[in-house]
Amino acid sequence: MFRTMLGGKIHRATVTEADLNYVGSITVDQDLLDAAGILVNEKVAIVNNNNGERFETYTIPGERGSGVVCLNGAAARLVQKGDIVIIMSYVMLSEPEIAAHEPKVVLVDEHNKIRDILSYEPPHTVL
């Protein structure tokens, strides 16, 4: 049996742009993708903390160190510049793999610079 588990997460990133005319996806600073273990073209789930929207798209690499988090195409209608989002990838793991699995939880500041990287989320914690 396989289970779907959190693979990587960029927690509380600030949307820097929303481009309705781009051909879809989310552009994310390559440094953030690397830190979270999220690949280019990987499917991700996105949660908008400002309006509750939840949606899926795929990643494209943004300039390293830029802090860019840009929702493109139709997804641009679900966010506004300045919104806070959570970007998550998931992995399929077998029961034996689950015990050794540690997701990468990337905490960022208001400029999308890495503050910390965790392998867990403490319960009842506001990050």
mmCIF file with all atom_site columns, C-alpha atoms in Angstrom:
data_model
loop_
_atom_site.group_PDB
_atom_site.id
_atom_site.type_symbol
_atom_site.label_atom_id
_atom_site.label_alt_id
_atom_site.label_comp_id
_atom_site.label_asym_id
_atom_site.label_entity_id
_atom_site.label_seq_id
_atom_site.pdbx_PDB_ins_code
_atom_site.Cartn_x
_atom_site.Cartn_y
_atom_site.Cartn_z
_atom_site.occupancy
_atom_site.B_iso_or_equiv
_atom_site.pdbx_formal_charge
_atom_site.auth_seq_id
_atom_site.auth_comp_id
_atom_site.auth_asym_id
_atom_site.auth_atom_id
_atom_site.pdbx_PDB_model_num
ATOM 1   C CA . MET A 1 1   ? 0.000  0.000  0.000   1.00 0.00 ? 1   MET A CA 1
ATOM 2   C CA . PHE A 1 2   ? 1.139  3.542  -0.740  1.00 0.00 ? 2   PHE A CA 1
ATOM 3   C CA . ARG A 1 3   ? 0.203  6.677  1.157   1.00 0.00 ? 3   ARG A CA 1
ATOM 4   C CA . THR A 1 4   ? 0.412  10.291 0.051   1.00 0.00 ? 4   THR A CA 1
ATOM 5   C CA . MET A 1 5   ? 2.651  12.265 2.408   1.00 0.00 ? 5   MET A CA 1
ATOM 6   C CA . LEU A 1 6   ? 3.944  15.824 2.533   1.00 0.00 ? 6   LEU A CA 1
ATOM 7   C CA . GLY A 1 7   ? 7.199  16.000 0.574   1.00 0.00 ? 7   GLY A CA 1
ATOM 8   C CA . GLY A 1 8   ? 8.125  19.658 0.797   1.00 0.00 ? 8   GLY A CA 1
ATOM 9   C CA . LYS A 1 9   ? 6.527  22.905 1.840   1.00 0.00 ? 9   LYS A CA 1
ATOM 10  C CA . ILE A 1 10  ? 7.292  26.601 1.529   1.00 0.00 ? 10  ILE A CA 1
ATOM 11  C CA . HIS A 1 11  ? 5.423  28.124 4.456   1.00 0.00 ? 11  HIS A CA 1
ATOM 12  C CA . ARG A 1 12  ? 3.928  31.632 4.388   1.00 0.00 ? 12  ARG A CA 1
ATOM 13  C CA . ALA A 1 13  ? 5.535  32.915 1.205   1.00 0.00 ? 13  ALA A CA 1
ATOM 14  C CA . THR A 1 14  ? 4.511  36.376 0.039   1.00 0.00 ? 14  THR A CA 1
ATOM 15  C CA . VAL A 1 15  ? 3.104  36.618 -3.489  1.00 0.00 ? 15  VAL A CA 1
ATOM 16  C CA . THR A 1 16  ? 5.321  39.052 -5.389  1.00 0.00 ? 16  THR A CA 1
ATOM 17  C CA . GLU A 1 17  ? 3.401  39.022 -8.682  1.00 0.00 ? 17  GLU A CA 1
ATOM 18  C CA . ALA A 1 18  ? 0.254  37.706 -10.366 1.00 0.00 ? 18  ALA A CA 1
ATOM 19  C CA . ASP A 1 19  ? 0.413  37.528 -14.170 1.00 0.00 ? 19  ASP A CA 1
ATOM 20  C CA . LEU A 1 20  ? -2.885 36.584 -15.803 1.00 0.00 ? 20  LEU A CA 1
ATOM 21  C CA . ASN A 1 21  ? -1.402 36.619 -19.313 1.00 0.00 ? 21  ASN A CA 1
ATOM 22  C CA . TYR A 1 22  ? 1.365  34.099 -18.641 1.00 0.00 ? 22  TYR A CA 1
ATOM 23  C CA . VAL A 1 23  ? 0.789  30.503 -19.757 1.00 0.00 ? 23  VAL A CA 1
ATOM 24  C CA . GLY A 1 24  ? 0.006  29.044 -16.326 1.00 0.00 ? 24  GLY A CA 1
ATOM 25  C CA . SER A 1 25  ? 1.981  27.712 -13.344 1.00 0.00 ? 25  SER A CA 1
ATOM 26  C CA . ILE A 1 26  ? 3.758  29.286 -10.371 1.00 0.00 ? 26  ILE A CA 1
ATOM 27  C CA . THR A 1 27  ? 7.188  30.853 -10.667 1.00 0.00 ? 27  THR A CA 1
ATOM 28  C CA . VAL A 1 28  ? 9.229  30.303 -7.486  1.00 0.00 ? 28  VAL A CA 1
ATOM 29  C CA . ASP A 1 29  ? 12.764 31.389 -6.587  1.00 0.00 ? 29  ASP A CA 1
ATOM 30  C CA . GLN A 1 30  ? 14.933 28.347 -7.412  1.00 0.00 ? 30  GLN A CA 1
ATOM 31  C CA . ASP A 1 31  ? 16.615 28.591 -3.979  1.00 0.00 ? 31  ASP A CA 1
ATOM 32  C CA . LEU A 1 32  ? 13.222 28.072 -2.294  1.00 0.00 ? 32  LEU A CA 1
ATOM 33  C CA . LEU A 1 33  ? 12.355 25.135 -4.556  1.00 0.00 ? 33  LEU A CA 1
ATOM 34  C CA . ASP A 1 34  ? 15.712 23.494 -3.810  1.00 0.00 ? 34  ASP A CA 1
ATOM 35  C CA . ALA A 1 35  ? 15.368 24.014 -0.056  1.00 0.00 ? 35  ALA A CA 1
ATOM 36  C CA . ALA A 1 36  ? 11.908 22.408 -0.048  1.00 0.00 ? 36  ALA A CA 1
ATOM 37  C CA . GLY A 1 37  ? 12.940 19.571 -2.362  1.00 0.00 ? 37  GLY A CA 1
ATOM 38  C CA . ILE A 1 38  ? 10.363 20.668 -4.951  1.00 0.00 ? 38  ILE A CA 1
ATOM 39  C CA . LEU A 1 39  ? 11.341 20.047 -8.574  1.00 0.00 ? 39  LEU A CA 1
ATOM 40  C CA . VAL A 1 40  ? 10.760 22.192 -11.641 1.00 0.00 ? 40  VAL A CA 1
ATOM 41  C CA . ASN A 1 41  ? 7.489  21.123 -13.311 1.00 0.00 ? 41  ASN A CA 1
ATOM 42  C CA . GLU A 1 42  ? 6.377  19.289 -10.153 1.00 0.00 ? 42  GLU A CA 1
ATOM 43  C CA . LYS A 1 43  ? 2.698  19.437 -9.237  1.00 0.00 ? 43  LYS A CA 1
ATOM 44  C CA . VAL A 1 44  ? 2.087  21.564 -6.142  1.00 0.00 ? 44  VAL A CA 1
ATOM 45  C CA . ALA A 1 45  ? -0.910 22.462 -4.017  1.00 0.00 ? 45  ALA A CA 1
ATOM 46  C CA . ILE A 1 46  ? -1.236 26.096 -3.012  1.00 0.00 ? 46  ILE A CA 1
ATOM 47  C CA . VAL A 1 47  ? -3.224 27.542 -0.134  1.00 0.00 ? 47  VAL A CA 1
ATOM 48  C CA . ASN A 1 48  ? -3.924 31.275 -0.016  1.00 0.00 ? 48  ASN A CA 1
ATOM 49  C CA . ASN A 1 49  ? -4.048 32.321 3.648   1.00 0.00 ? 49  ASN A CA 1
ATOM 50  C CA . ASN A 1 50  ? -5.722 35.622 2.757   1.00 0.00 ? 50  ASN A CA 1
ATOM 51  C CA . ASN A 1 51  ? -8.828 34.278 1.033   1.00 0.00 ? 51  ASN A CA 1
ATOM 52  C CA . GLY A 1 52  ? -8.874 30.515 1.676   1.00 0.00 ? 52  GLY A CA 1
ATOM 53  C CA . GLU A 1 53  ? -8.420 29.513 -1.990  1.00 0.00 ? 53  GLU A CA 1
ATOM 54  C CA . ARG A 1 54  ? -6.831 26.102 -2.540  1.00 0.00 ? 54  ARG A CA 1
ATOM 55  C CA . PHE A 1 55  ? -5.613 25.080 -5.973  1.00 0.00 ? 55  PHE A CA 1
ATOM 56  C CA . GLU A 1 56  ? -3.014 23.052 -7.857  1.00 0.00 ? 56  GLU A CA 1
ATOM 57  C CA . THR A 1 57  ? -0.500 23.950 -10.550 1.00 0.00 ? 57  THR A CA 1
ATOM 58  C CA . TYR A 1 58  ? 3.102  23.146 -11.413 1.00 0.00 ? 58  TYR A CA 1
ATOM 59  C CA . THR A 1 59  ? 6.357  24.956 -10.694 1.00 0.00 ? 59  THR A CA 1
ATOM 60  C CA . ILE A 1 60  ? 8.686  26.863 -12.951 1.00 0.00 ? 60  ILE A CA 1
ATOM 61  C CA . PRO A 1 61  ? 12.040 28.167 -11.741 1.00 0.00 ? 61  PRO A CA 1
ATOM 62  C CA . GLY A 1 62  ? 12.493 31.785 -10.782 1.00 0.00 ? 62  GLY A CA 1
ATOM 63  C CA . GLU A 1 63  ? 15.768 33.642 -10.478 1.00 0.00 ? 63  GLU A CA 1
ATOM 64  C CA . ARG A 1 64  ? 17.885 32.438 -7.552  1.00 0.00 ? 64  ARG A CA 1
ATOM 65  C CA . GLY A 1 65  ? 17.849 34.785 -4.593  1.00 0.00 ? 65  GLY A CA 1
ATOM 66  C CA . SER A 1 66  ? 15.074 36.922 -6.093  1.00 0.00 ? 66  SER A CA 1
ATOM 67  C CA . GLY A 1 67  ? 12.354 35.845 -3.661  1.00 0.00 ? 67  GLY A CA 1
ATOM 68  C CA . VAL A 1 68  ? 9.922  35.653 -6.579  1.00 0.00 ? 68  VAL A CA 1
ATOM 69  C CA . VAL A 1 69  ? 6.598  33.901 -6.007  1.00 0.00 ? 69  VAL A CA 1
ATOM 70  C CA . CYS A 1 70  ? 4.436  34.676 -9.038  1.00 0.00 ? 70  CYS A CA 1
ATOM 71  C CA . LEU A 1 71  ? 1.117  33.027 -9.821  1.00 0.00 ? 71  LEU A CA 1
ATOM 72  C CA . ASN A 1 72  ? 0.574  32.811 -13.561 1.00 0.00 ? 72  ASN A CA 1
ATOM 73  C CA . GLY A 1 73  ? -2.382 32.270 -15.869 1.00 0.00 ? 73  GLY A CA 1
ATOM 74  C CA . ALA A 1 74  ? -5.754 31.395 -14.356 1.00 0.00 ? 74  ALA A CA 1
ATOM 75  C CA . ALA A 1 75  ? -4.186 30.991 -10.884 1.00 0.00 ? 75  ALA A CA 1
ATOM 76  C CA . ALA A 1 76  ? -3.456 34.734 -10.949 1.00 0.00 ? 76  ALA A CA 1
ATOM 77  C CA . ARG A 1 77  ? -7.183 35.285 -10.372 1.00 0.00 ? 77  ARG A CA 1
ATOM 78  C CA . LEU A 1 78  ? -6.931 33.467 -7.020  1.00 0.00 ? 78  LEU A CA 1
ATOM 79  C CA . VAL A 1 79  ? -4.266 35.678 -5.438  1.00 0.00 ? 79  VAL A CA 1
ATOM 80  C CA . GLN A 1 80  ? -3.187 39.281 -5.157  1.00 0.00 ? 80  GLN A CA 1
ATOM 81  C CA . LYS A 1 81  ? 0.290  40.699 -4.797  1.00 0.00 ? 81  LYS A CA 1
ATOM 82  C CA . GLY A 1 82  ? 1.108  40.639 -1.071  1.00 0.00 ? 82  GLY A CA 1
ATOM 83  C CA . ASP A 1 83  ? -1.058 37.595 -0.243  1.00 0.00 ? 83  ASP A CA 1
ATOM 84  C CA . ILE A 1 84  ? 0.483  34.923 1.979   1.00 0.00 ? 84  ILE A CA 1
ATOM 85  C CA . VAL A 1 85  ? 0.544  31.425 0.456   1.00 0.00 ? 85  VAL A CA 1
ATOM 86  C CA . ILE A 1 86  ? 1.679  27.951 1.405   1.00 0.00 ? 86  ILE A CA 1
ATOM 87  C CA . ILE A 1 87  ? 3.186  25.865 -1.417  1.00 0.00 ? 87  ILE A CA 1
ATOM 88  C CA . MET A 1 88  ? 3.186  22.084 -0.869  1.00 0.00 ? 88  MET A CA 1
ATOM 89  C CA . SER A 1 89  ? 4.376  19.046 -2.771  1.00 0.00 ? 89  SER A CA 1
ATOM 90  C CA . TYR A 1 90  ? 3.396  15.488 -1.938  1.00 0.00 ? 90  TYR A CA 1
ATOM 91  C CA . VAL A 1 91  ? 5.116  12.134 -2.373  1.00 0.00 ? 91  VAL A CA 1
ATOM 92  C CA . MET A 1 92  ? 3.774  8.594  -2.607  1.00 0.00 ? 92  MET A CA 1
ATOM 93  C CA . LEU A 1 93  ? 5.506  6.323  -0.112  1.00 0.00 ? 93  LEU A CA 1
ATOM 94  C CA . SER A 1 94  ? 5.256  2.667  0.755   1.00 0.00 ? 94  SER A CA 1
ATOM 95  C CA . GLU A 1 95  ? 4.662  1.724  4.389   1.00 0.00 ? 95  GLU A CA 1
ATOM 96  C CA . PRO A 1 96  ? 8.360  0.895  4.972   1.00 0.00 ? 96  PRO A CA 1
ATOM 97  C CA . GLU A 1 97  ? 9.466  4.219  3.430   1.00 0.00 ? 97  GLU A CA 1
ATOM 98  C CA . ILE A 1 98  ? 7.195  6.287  5.670   1.00 0.00 ? 98  ILE A CA 1
ATOM 99  C CA . ALA A 1 99  ? 9.188  5.608  8.846   1.00 0.00 ? 99  ALA A CA 1
ATOM 100 C CA . ALA A 1 100 ? 12.338 7.179  7.378   1.00 0.00 ? 100 ALA A CA 1
ATOM 101 C CA . HIS A 1 101 ? 10.631 10.021 5.503   1.00 0.00 ? 101 HIS A CA 1
ATOM 102 C CA . GLU A 1 102 ? 11.228 13.593 6.645   1.00 0.00 ? 102 GLU A CA 1
ATOM 103 C CA . PRO A 1 103 ? 9.467  16.381 4.757   1.00 0.00 ? 103 PRO A CA 1
ATOM 104 C CA . LYS A 1 104 ? 11.274 19.675 4.191   1.00 0.00 ? 104 LYS A CA 1
ATOM 105 C CA . VAL A 1 105 ? 9.358  22.588 5.701   1.00 0.00 ? 105 VAL A CA 1
ATOM 106 C CA . VAL A 1 106 ? 10.894 25.886 4.585   1.00 0.00 ? 106 VAL A CA 1
ATOM 107 C CA . LEU A 1 107 ? 10.017 28.920 6.680   1.00 0.00 ? 107 LEU A CA 1
ATOM 108 C CA . VAL A 1 108 ? 10.470 32.267 4.943   1.00 0.00 ? 108 VAL A CA 1
ATOM 109 C CA . ASP A 1 109 ? 10.407 35.888 6.041   1.00 0.00 ? 109 ASP A CA 1
ATOM 110 C CA . GLU A 1 110 ? 8.313  38.686 4.520   1.00 0.00 ? 110 GLU A CA 1
ATOM 111 C CA . HIS A 1 111 ? 10.813 38.970 1.630   1.00 0.00 ? 111 HIS A CA 1
ATOM 112 C CA . ASN A 1 112 ? 10.724 35.203 0.899   1.00 0.00 ? 112 ASN A CA 1
ATOM 113 C CA . LYS A 1 113 ? 14.210 34.680 2.303   1.00 0.00 ? 113 LYS A CA 1
ATOM 114 C CA . ILE A 1 114 ? 14.778 31.396 4.145   1.00 0.00 ? 114 ILE A CA 1
ATOM 115 C CA . ARG A 1 115 ? 14.541 31.738 7.941   1.00 0.00 ? 115 ARG A CA 1
ATOM 116 C CA . ASP A 1 116 ? 14.683 28.052 8.824   1.00 0.00 ? 116 ASP A CA 1
ATOM 117 C CA . ILE A 1 117 ? 14.200 24.556 7.432   1.00 0.00 ? 117 ILE A CA 1
ATOM 118 C CA . LEU A 1 118 ? 12.409 21.960 9.554   1.00 0.00 ? 118 LEU A CA 1
ATOM 119 C CA . SER A 1 119 ? 11.607 18.300 8.995   1.00 0.00 ? 119 SER A CA 1
ATOM 120 C CA . TYR A 1 120 ? 8.416  18.455 11.058  1.00 0.00 ? 120 TYR A CA 1
ATOM 121 C CA . GLU A 1 121 ? 5.733  20.849 12.217  1.00 0.00 ? 121 GLU A CA 1
ATOM 122 C CA . PRO A 1 122 ? 5.371  21.142 15.994  1.00 0.00 ? 122 PRO A CA 1
ATOM 123 C CA . PRO A 1 123 ? 1.719  20.809 17.035  1.00 0.00 ? 123 PRO A CA 1
ATOM 124 C CA . HIS A 1 124 ? -0.125 23.977 18.096  1.00 0.00 ? 124 HIS A CA 1
ATOM 125 C CA . THR A 1 125 ? 2.692  26.172 16.850  1.00 0.00 ? 125 THR A CA 1
ATOM 126 C CA . VAL A 1 126 ? 2.254  29.438 14.995  1.00 0.00 ? 126 VAL A CA 1
ATOM 127 C CA . LEU A 1 127 ? 5.172  29.822 12.623  1.00 0.00 ? 127 LEU A CA 1
#
